[in-house]
Short mmCIF file of C-alpha atoms and ligand atoms in Angstrom, two decimals:
data_model
loop_
_atom_site.label_atom_id
_atom_site.label_comp_id
_atom_site.label_asym_id
_atom_site.label_seq_id
_atom_site.Cartn_x
_atom_site.Cartn_y
_atom_site.Cartn_z
CA MET A 1 33.08 -4.41 4.95
CA TYR A 2 29.97 -2.81 6.35
CA SER A 3 29.16 -0.99 9.51
CA LEU A 4 26.87 -1.93 12.30
CA ILE A 5 24.30 0.77 12.83
CA PRO A 6 22.02 0.62 15.86
CA PHE A 7 18.48 0.40 14.60
CA ALA A 8 17.26 3.28 16.73
CA VAL A 9 19.60 5.68 14.95
CA ILE A 10 18.17 4.67 11.61
CA LEU A 11 14.62 4.93 12.82
CA PHE A 12 15.01 8.40 14.25
CA SER A 13 16.96 9.76 11.31
CA SER A 14 14.46 8.47 8.80
CA SER A 15 11.07 9.08 10.30
CA ALA A 16 10.64 12.38 8.49
CA PHE A 17 11.05 10.59 5.16
CA SER A 18 8.52 7.89 5.74
CA HIS A 19 5.27 8.03 3.82
CA THR A 20 1.84 6.56 4.22
CA PHE A 21 1.07 2.88 4.81
CA ILE A 22 -1.54 0.71 6.52
CA TRP A 23 -1.13 0.40 10.29
CA GLY A 24 -4.23 -1.59 11.14
CA VAL A 25 -7.36 -3.27 9.79
CA PHE A 26 -10.81 -3.02 11.35
CA VAL A 27 -13.27 -5.83 10.59
CA ASN A 28 -16.87 -4.63 11.06
CA GLY A 29 -15.45 -1.83 13.18
CA VAL A 30 -13.26 -4.02 15.40
CA ASP A 31 -9.53 -3.39 15.24
CA GLN A 32 -7.51 -6.53 14.54
CA GLY A 33 -4.38 -5.02 16.08
CA THR A 34 -1.58 -2.80 14.86
CA PHE A 35 0.19 -4.35 11.84
CA ARG A 36 -1.68 -7.67 12.16
CA GLY A 37 -2.07 -9.32 8.77
CA ILE A 38 -0.33 -6.45 7.02
CA ARG A 39 2.79 -6.74 4.87
CA LEU A 40 4.51 -3.73 6.29
CA PRO A 41 6.62 -2.01 3.60
CA ALA A 42 10.31 -2.37 4.33
CA TYR A 43 12.87 0.31 3.82
CA ASN A 44 13.66 1.27 0.26
CA GLY A 45 16.32 3.87 0.51
CA ALA A 46 20.03 3.91 1.02
CA PRO A 47 20.90 3.83 4.74
CA ASN A 48 21.64 7.53 4.95
CA ALA A 49 18.23 8.25 3.50
CA GLY A 50 16.70 6.11 6.19
CA GLY A 51 16.66 2.52 7.28
CA TYR A 52 12.92 2.73 7.43
CA ALA A 53 12.17 5.07 4.56
CA ASN A 54 8.89 3.99 3.07
CA SER A 55 9.60 5.99 -0.05
CA PRO A 56 7.09 5.80 -2.87
CA VAL A 57 7.32 3.17 -5.57
CA LYS A 58 7.58 4.94 -8.92
CA ASN A 59 8.93 2.31 -11.31
CA LEU A 60 5.84 0.73 -12.92
CA THR A 61 7.73 -2.42 -13.96
CA SER A 62 9.21 -3.08 -10.52
CA ILE A 63 8.01 -5.99 -8.39
CA ASP A 64 7.59 -3.41 -5.64
CA MET A 65 4.41 -2.26 -7.44
CA ARG A 66 2.73 -5.41 -6.17
CA CYS A 67 2.98 -5.22 -2.40
CA ASN A 68 5.67 -2.56 -1.87
CA VAL A 69 9.28 -3.21 -0.88
CA MET A 70 9.83 -6.76 0.38
CA GLY A 71 6.14 -7.33 -0.23
CA ASP A 72 6.81 -10.97 -1.01
CA ILE A 73 7.48 -11.56 2.65
CA GLN A 74 4.38 -12.69 4.42
CA ALA A 75 3.03 -11.19 7.55
CA PRO A 76 3.04 -13.80 10.30
CA ASP A 77 -0.74 -13.67 10.70
CA THR A 78 -3.83 -13.57 8.51
CA ILE A 79 -7.10 -11.76 9.23
CA LYS A 80 -10.25 -13.88 9.25
CA VAL A 81 -13.25 -12.34 7.48
CA ALA A 82 -16.56 -13.38 5.95
CA PRO A 83 -18.22 -12.29 2.70
CA GLY A 84 -19.99 -8.96 3.26
CA ASP A 85 -17.75 -7.90 6.12
CA ASN A 86 -16.88 -4.22 6.27
CA LEU A 87 -13.13 -3.65 6.28
CA THR A 88 -11.51 -0.36 7.22
CA PHE A 89 -7.83 0.10 6.47
CA ASP A 90 -6.16 2.53 8.84
CA TRP A 91 -3.55 4.49 6.85
CA HIS A 92 -0.99 6.57 8.69
CA HIS A 93 2.23 8.45 8.12
CA ASN A 94 4.19 8.82 11.36
CA SER A 95 1.97 7.34 14.06
CA ARG A 96 -1.35 5.56 14.48
CA THR A 97 -3.02 8.52 16.12
CA LEU A 98 -5.77 10.99 15.34
CA THR A 99 -3.27 13.84 15.13
CA ASP A 100 -1.21 12.10 12.43
CA ASP A 101 -1.50 13.77 9.00
CA VAL A 102 -2.01 10.37 7.26
CA ILE A 103 -0.43 11.60 4.00
CA ALA A 104 1.29 14.88 3.13
CA SER A 105 -1.27 17.51 2.13
CA SER A 106 0.41 17.93 -1.27
CA HIS A 107 -0.03 14.26 -2.19
CA HIS A 108 -3.32 14.60 -4.07
CA GLY A 109 -4.31 11.51 -6.00
CA PRO A 110 -6.55 8.47 -6.38
CA ALA A 111 -6.85 5.44 -4.11
CA MET A 112 -7.66 1.92 -5.27
CA ILE A 113 -8.23 -1.53 -3.75
CA TYR A 114 -7.68 -4.88 -5.48
CA ILE A 115 -8.17 -8.46 -4.31
CA SER A 116 -6.35 -11.58 -5.50
CA PRO A 117 -6.18 -15.18 -4.43
CA ASP A 118 -3.12 -15.60 -2.20
CA PRO A 119 -0.59 -16.34 -3.59
CA PRO A 120 -1.21 -14.08 -6.59
CA THR A 121 -0.81 -15.47 -10.10
CA GLU A 122 -0.78 -13.92 -13.59
CA ASN A 123 -3.68 -11.43 -13.94
CA SER A 124 -5.14 -12.31 -10.56
CA PHE A 125 -5.73 -8.84 -9.07
CA VAL A 126 -9.35 -7.68 -9.36
CA LYS A 127 -10.30 -4.09 -8.58
CA ILE A 128 -13.03 -3.81 -5.92
CA TRP A 129 -12.94 -0.11 -5.06
CA GLU A 130 -11.59 3.15 -6.40
CA GLU A 131 -11.85 6.84 -5.80
CA GLY A 132 -10.15 9.67 -7.68
CA LEU A 133 -11.00 13.33 -8.11
CA TYR A 134 -14.55 13.68 -6.87
CA SER A 135 -15.00 17.45 -7.07
CA PHE A 136 -12.70 20.33 -7.99
CA GLY A 137 -9.58 20.06 -5.85
CA ASN A 138 -10.93 17.15 -3.78
CA TRP A 139 -8.97 13.94 -4.11
CA ALA A 140 -9.31 10.52 -2.50
CA THR A 141 -5.94 10.66 -0.72
CA THR A 142 -5.80 14.17 0.70
CA GLU A 143 -9.47 15.03 1.11
CA ASP A 144 -11.41 11.84 1.76
CA ILE A 145 -8.96 9.47 3.45
CA ALA A 146 -6.60 11.94 5.13
CA LYS A 147 -9.47 14.03 6.50
CA ASN A 148 -11.27 10.94 7.76
CA GLY A 149 -8.53 9.73 10.08
CA GLY A 150 -6.79 7.62 7.41
CA HIS A 151 -9.79 5.34 7.01
CA MET A 152 -10.26 3.55 3.69
CA ASN A 153 -13.37 1.39 3.50
CA VAL A 154 -14.18 -1.68 1.44
CA ARG A 155 -16.48 -4.71 1.76
CA VAL A 156 -15.51 -8.31 1.21
CA PRO A 157 -17.40 -9.28 -1.99
CA ALA A 158 -20.75 -10.99 -1.41
CA GLY A 159 -20.64 -14.76 -1.70
CA LEU A 160 -16.87 -14.86 -2.21
CA LYS A 161 -15.55 -18.41 -2.09
CA ALA A 162 -13.67 -19.33 1.07
CA GLY A 163 -9.88 -19.26 0.98
CA TYR A 164 -6.80 -17.13 1.34
CA TYR A 165 -6.77 -13.77 -0.42
CA LEU A 166 -4.40 -10.86 -0.65
CA ILE A 167 -5.89 -7.39 -0.66
CA ARG A 168 -3.73 -4.80 -2.39
CA ALA A 169 -4.71 -1.28 -1.35
CA GLU A 170 -2.91 1.78 -2.64
CA MET A 171 -2.71 5.52 -2.39
CA VAL A 172 -1.18 7.47 -5.27
CA GLY A 173 0.44 10.91 -5.01
CA LEU A 174 0.27 12.91 -8.25
CA HIS A 175 2.11 16.02 -7.05
CA GLU A 176 5.10 15.29 -9.34
CA ALA A 177 3.21 13.30 -11.96
CA ASN A 178 3.22 15.83 -14.79
CA VAL A 179 6.12 13.84 -16.25
CA ALA A 180 6.60 10.07 -16.48
CA TYR A 181 9.14 8.41 -14.17
CA ASP A 182 10.81 6.62 -17.10
CA LEU A 183 11.56 10.01 -18.68
CA ASN A 184 12.57 11.73 -15.44
CA PRO A 185 13.20 9.43 -12.45
CA VAL A 186 13.34 12.41 -10.10
CA ARG A 187 9.63 12.95 -10.75
CA GLY A 188 6.66 10.77 -11.69
CA ALA A 189 3.54 9.47 -9.95
CA GLN A 190 4.19 8.11 -6.44
CA PHE A 191 2.58 4.81 -5.51
CA TYR A 192 2.01 3.57 -1.97
CA PRO A 193 0.77 -0.01 -2.35
CA ASP A 194 0.25 -2.16 0.73
CA CYS A 195 -1.02 -5.71 1.03
CA VAL A 196 -3.25 -7.28 3.67
CA GLN A 197 -3.63 -11.03 4.13
CA ILE A 198 -7.17 -12.27 4.69
CA GLU A 199 -8.78 -15.65 5.02
CA VAL A 200 -12.39 -15.67 3.84
CA GLY A 201 -14.63 -18.15 5.61
CA GLY A 202 -18.16 -19.29 4.90
CA ASP A 203 -19.64 -21.33 2.07
CA GLY A 204 -19.64 -18.77 -0.74
CA THR A 205 -19.35 -19.92 -4.34
CA VAL A 206 -18.29 -16.73 -6.14
CA GLU A 207 -14.90 -16.95 -7.80
CA LEU A 208 -12.90 -13.91 -8.81
CA PRO A 209 -12.79 -13.18 -12.54
CA SER A 210 -9.50 -12.66 -14.37
CA GLY A 211 -7.89 -9.38 -13.40
CA VAL A 212 -4.58 -7.60 -13.82
CA SER A 213 -1.00 -8.20 -12.73
CA PHE A 214 1.27 -6.09 -10.57
CA PRO A 215 3.61 -5.04 -12.01
CA GLY A 216 1.91 -4.68 -15.37
CA ALA A 217 -1.46 -3.09 -14.69
CA TYR A 218 -0.31 0.49 -15.19
CA SER A 219 1.67 2.15 -17.98
CA TYR A 220 3.38 5.48 -18.51
CA GLU A 221 0.87 6.07 -21.32
CA ASP A 222 -2.09 6.00 -18.90
CA PRO A 223 -3.68 9.46 -18.61
CA GLY A 224 -4.11 8.88 -14.88
CA ILE A 225 -0.40 8.14 -14.37
CA VAL A 226 1.04 11.16 -16.17
CA TYR A 227 -1.22 14.01 -15.09
CA ASP A 228 -0.82 17.60 -14.00
CA VAL A 229 -2.62 17.57 -10.66
CA TYR A 230 -2.35 21.34 -10.36
CA CYS A 231 -4.90 21.66 -13.20
CA SER A 232 -7.50 20.42 -10.77
CA THR A 233 -6.18 21.87 -7.53
CA ALA A 234 -4.60 25.26 -8.26
CA THR A 235 -6.32 28.55 -8.98
CA PRO A 236 -5.30 29.93 -11.39
CA LYS A 237 -4.51 26.75 -13.29
CA PRO A 238 -1.08 26.19 -14.83
CA THR A 239 -0.71 27.90 -18.19
CA THR A 240 0.12 24.64 -19.98
CA THR A 241 -2.67 22.54 -21.50
CA CYS A 242 -4.85 21.53 -18.62
CA THR A 243 -7.15 18.59 -18.05
CA THR A 244 -9.41 19.04 -15.08
CA THR A 245 -11.07 15.64 -15.33
CA TYR A 246 -9.24 12.57 -14.10
CA GLN A 247 -9.23 8.95 -15.22
CA ILE A 248 -8.30 6.52 -12.44
CA PRO A 249 -5.57 4.05 -13.56
CA GLY A 250 -6.21 0.35 -13.95
CA PRO A 251 -9.28 -1.66 -14.92
CA THR A 252 -12.86 -0.80 -14.04
CA VAL A 253 -14.22 -1.99 -10.70
CA TRP A 254 -15.47 -5.60 -10.87
CA SER A 255 -19.27 -5.88 -11.06
CA GLY A 256 -19.14 -8.37 -8.17
CA ALA A 257 -17.77 -5.72 -5.81
CA TRP A 258 -20.10 -3.70 -3.60
CA SER A 259 -21.26 -0.57 -5.41
CA THR A 260 -21.17 1.53 -2.27
CA THR A 261 -19.07 1.48 0.84
CA THR A 262 -20.09 3.20 4.01
CA SER A 263 -17.92 4.31 6.85
CA ILE A 264 -18.89 2.54 10.03
CA SER A 265 -18.13 3.36 13.63
CA LEU A 266 -14.84 1.94 14.82
CA SER A 267 -13.63 0.51 18.10
CA SER A 268 -10.57 1.98 19.73
CA ILE A 269 -7.30 0.77 18.31
CA ALA A 270 -5.59 -2.27 19.75
CA GLY A 271 -1.83 -2.24 19.82
CA PRO A 272 1.07 0.16 19.54
CA THR A 273 0.80 3.52 17.80
CA THR A 274 4.43 3.67 16.72
CA ALA A 275 6.09 1.76 13.91
CA THR A 276 7.56 -1.69 14.39
CA PRO A 277 11.15 -1.92 13.16
CA TRP A 278 11.08 -4.02 10.01
CA SER A 279 14.02 -6.03 11.33
CA THR A 280 11.70 -7.63 13.84
CA TRP A 281 9.19 -9.00 11.37
CA ILE A 282 11.37 -10.24 8.52
CA GLN A 283 11.57 -13.92 9.24
CA LYS A 284 11.10 -16.02 6.15
CA SER A 285 13.17 -14.48 3.40
CA ILE A 286 16.72 -13.70 2.41
CA VAL A 287 17.39 -10.02 2.29
CA THR A 288 20.13 -9.09 -0.12
CA SER A 289 20.98 -5.57 0.89
CA ALA A 290 20.36 -5.64 4.60
CA GLU A 291 20.25 -8.22 7.31
CA TYR A 292 19.63 -8.07 10.98
CA SER A 293 21.91 -9.55 13.55
CA THR A 294 19.76 -9.12 16.62
CA ALA A 295 16.35 -7.63 17.18
CA THR A 296 17.85 -4.27 18.05
CA ASP A 297 20.95 -4.05 15.88
CA ILE A 298 20.89 -4.00 12.14
CA THR A 299 23.59 -4.41 9.57
CA VAL A 300 23.01 -2.49 6.38
CA LEU A 301 25.05 -3.10 3.26
CA GLY A 302 25.20 0.45 2.07
CA SER A 303 26.11 0.10 -1.56
CA SER A 304 23.18 -1.69 -3.12
CA LEU A 305 19.46 -1.37 -2.81
CA TYR A 306 17.26 -4.31 -2.00
CA GLN A 307 15.74 -6.07 -5.00
CA ALA A 308 12.53 -7.84 -4.07
CA LYS A 309 12.26 -11.35 -5.45
CA TRP A 310 9.07 -13.35 -5.21
CA SER A 311 9.73 -16.80 -3.90
CA SER A 312 9.15 -19.57 -6.40
CA THR A 313 8.09 -21.72 -3.48
CA TYR A 314 5.49 -19.67 -1.75
CA GLN A 315 4.74 -20.22 1.90
CA THR A 316 1.19 -21.32 2.53
CA PRO A 317 -0.45 -18.55 4.55
CA ASP A 318 -0.66 -19.57 8.16
CA PRO A 319 -3.48 -18.02 10.18
CA THR A 320 -2.10 -19.34 13.44
CA GLY A 321 0.97 -17.17 13.03
CA SER A 322 3.52 -19.84 13.72
C1 LIG B 401 12.54 -0.47 -13.13
O1 LIG B 401 12.36 -1.82 -12.72
C2 LIG B 401 12.82 -2.74 -13.69
C3 LIG B 401 12.41 -4.13 -13.21
O2 LIG B 401 12.94 -4.38 -11.93
C4 LIG B 401 14.31 -2.57 -13.85
O3 LIG B 401 14.80 -3.46 -14.84
C5 LIG B 401 14.62 -1.14 -14.26
O4 LIG B 401 16.01 -0.94 -14.28
C6 LIG B 401 14.00 -0.17 -13.28
N1 LIG B 401 14.18 1.18 -13.78
C7 LIG B 401 14.79 2.12 -13.06
C8 LIG B 401 14.89 3.46 -13.69
O5 LIG B 401 15.23 1.90 -11.94
C1 LIG B 402 -21.56 -3.57 6.54
O1 LIG B 402 -22.08 -2.27 6.41
C2 LIG B 402 -23.38 -2.20 5.82
C3 LIG B 402 -23.71 -0.75 5.60
O2 LIG B 402 -23.66 -0.04 6.82
C4 LIG B 402 -24.36 -2.94 6.71
O3 LIG B 402 -25.66 -2.92 6.12
C5 LIG B 402 -23.90 -4.37 6.88
O4 LIG B 402 -24.74 -5.06 7.79
C6 LIG B 402 -22.46 -4.42 7.40
N1 LIG B 402 -22.01 -5.81 7.42
C7 LIG B 402 -21.62 -6.44 8.52
C8 LIG B 402 -21.21 -7.85 8.35
O5 LIG B 402 -21.63 -5.91 9.61
#
């Protein structure tokens, strides 16, 4: 029926295909530990393309736009924060090290951060930070974040009411975005969303306003989704009609978010610098295209891709990690 493939084989054969995701979260400069509180994207390619291929999400109507592949599956732990805390998301590509390239140098594009109550509901994601093209050729992904060690900074909104929240951070690669994915699925903007589970403490009273849904927030008609990035990176520019300004996709940043974020000094990282096989952290969901038999062996059903389904009965986030 299907073959048993040792996980290590998959990991080694796929590492070159993996793209950027969040490996750690610093709270006020203190690392909370590799992969703690993070919904690590699962594989989203056929087995021969990699059992751990964190390929980009390109289909704007896919559930994967929310928290990436298998993003409905909760991380076993939740990061405790307070309003006003400075969070630094540590994005990496192949390893959680200073020599890692963070994201391929061609993947110019914007980066955005949203927050939603956890679990998310209709229109519950509120944008709290964004960065796009900030000077000719300089993009959030490849210039700011990649050249600053993969660090993406945001502050927990002032006075935010206590409770469980999901932060959805994303990097977007526009290197093939001159055509919409629905017209040409080989190309299109590449999205790397990743979700972090936080529990806000304190006695704040600020509630989030209505926001947007994922999927749903972006459309193939958005000028920031179908965009020729080479108009604002290449010299000379392409000969086709060129727009050198850039409009970041999604809603405007919520007025309750901090207007500036500063990078703060960070502690050394706590935890491993290499990726954790996704078979070791999937615990609470049924996986339709792949299942693991032991912690080290994995059975992959090669013919169909995983379809993420959000549970109708959502697990209450559990900060104790049980
Ligand atoms: C995009 O995702 C939607 C929703 O899951 C699905 O119906 C559609 O077939 C997908 N499109 C492509 C080209 O895969
Ligand atoms: C977050 O950073 C800002 C700017 O550096 C600083 O003023 C503030 O005290 C920091 N907040 C916390 C909780 O450390």
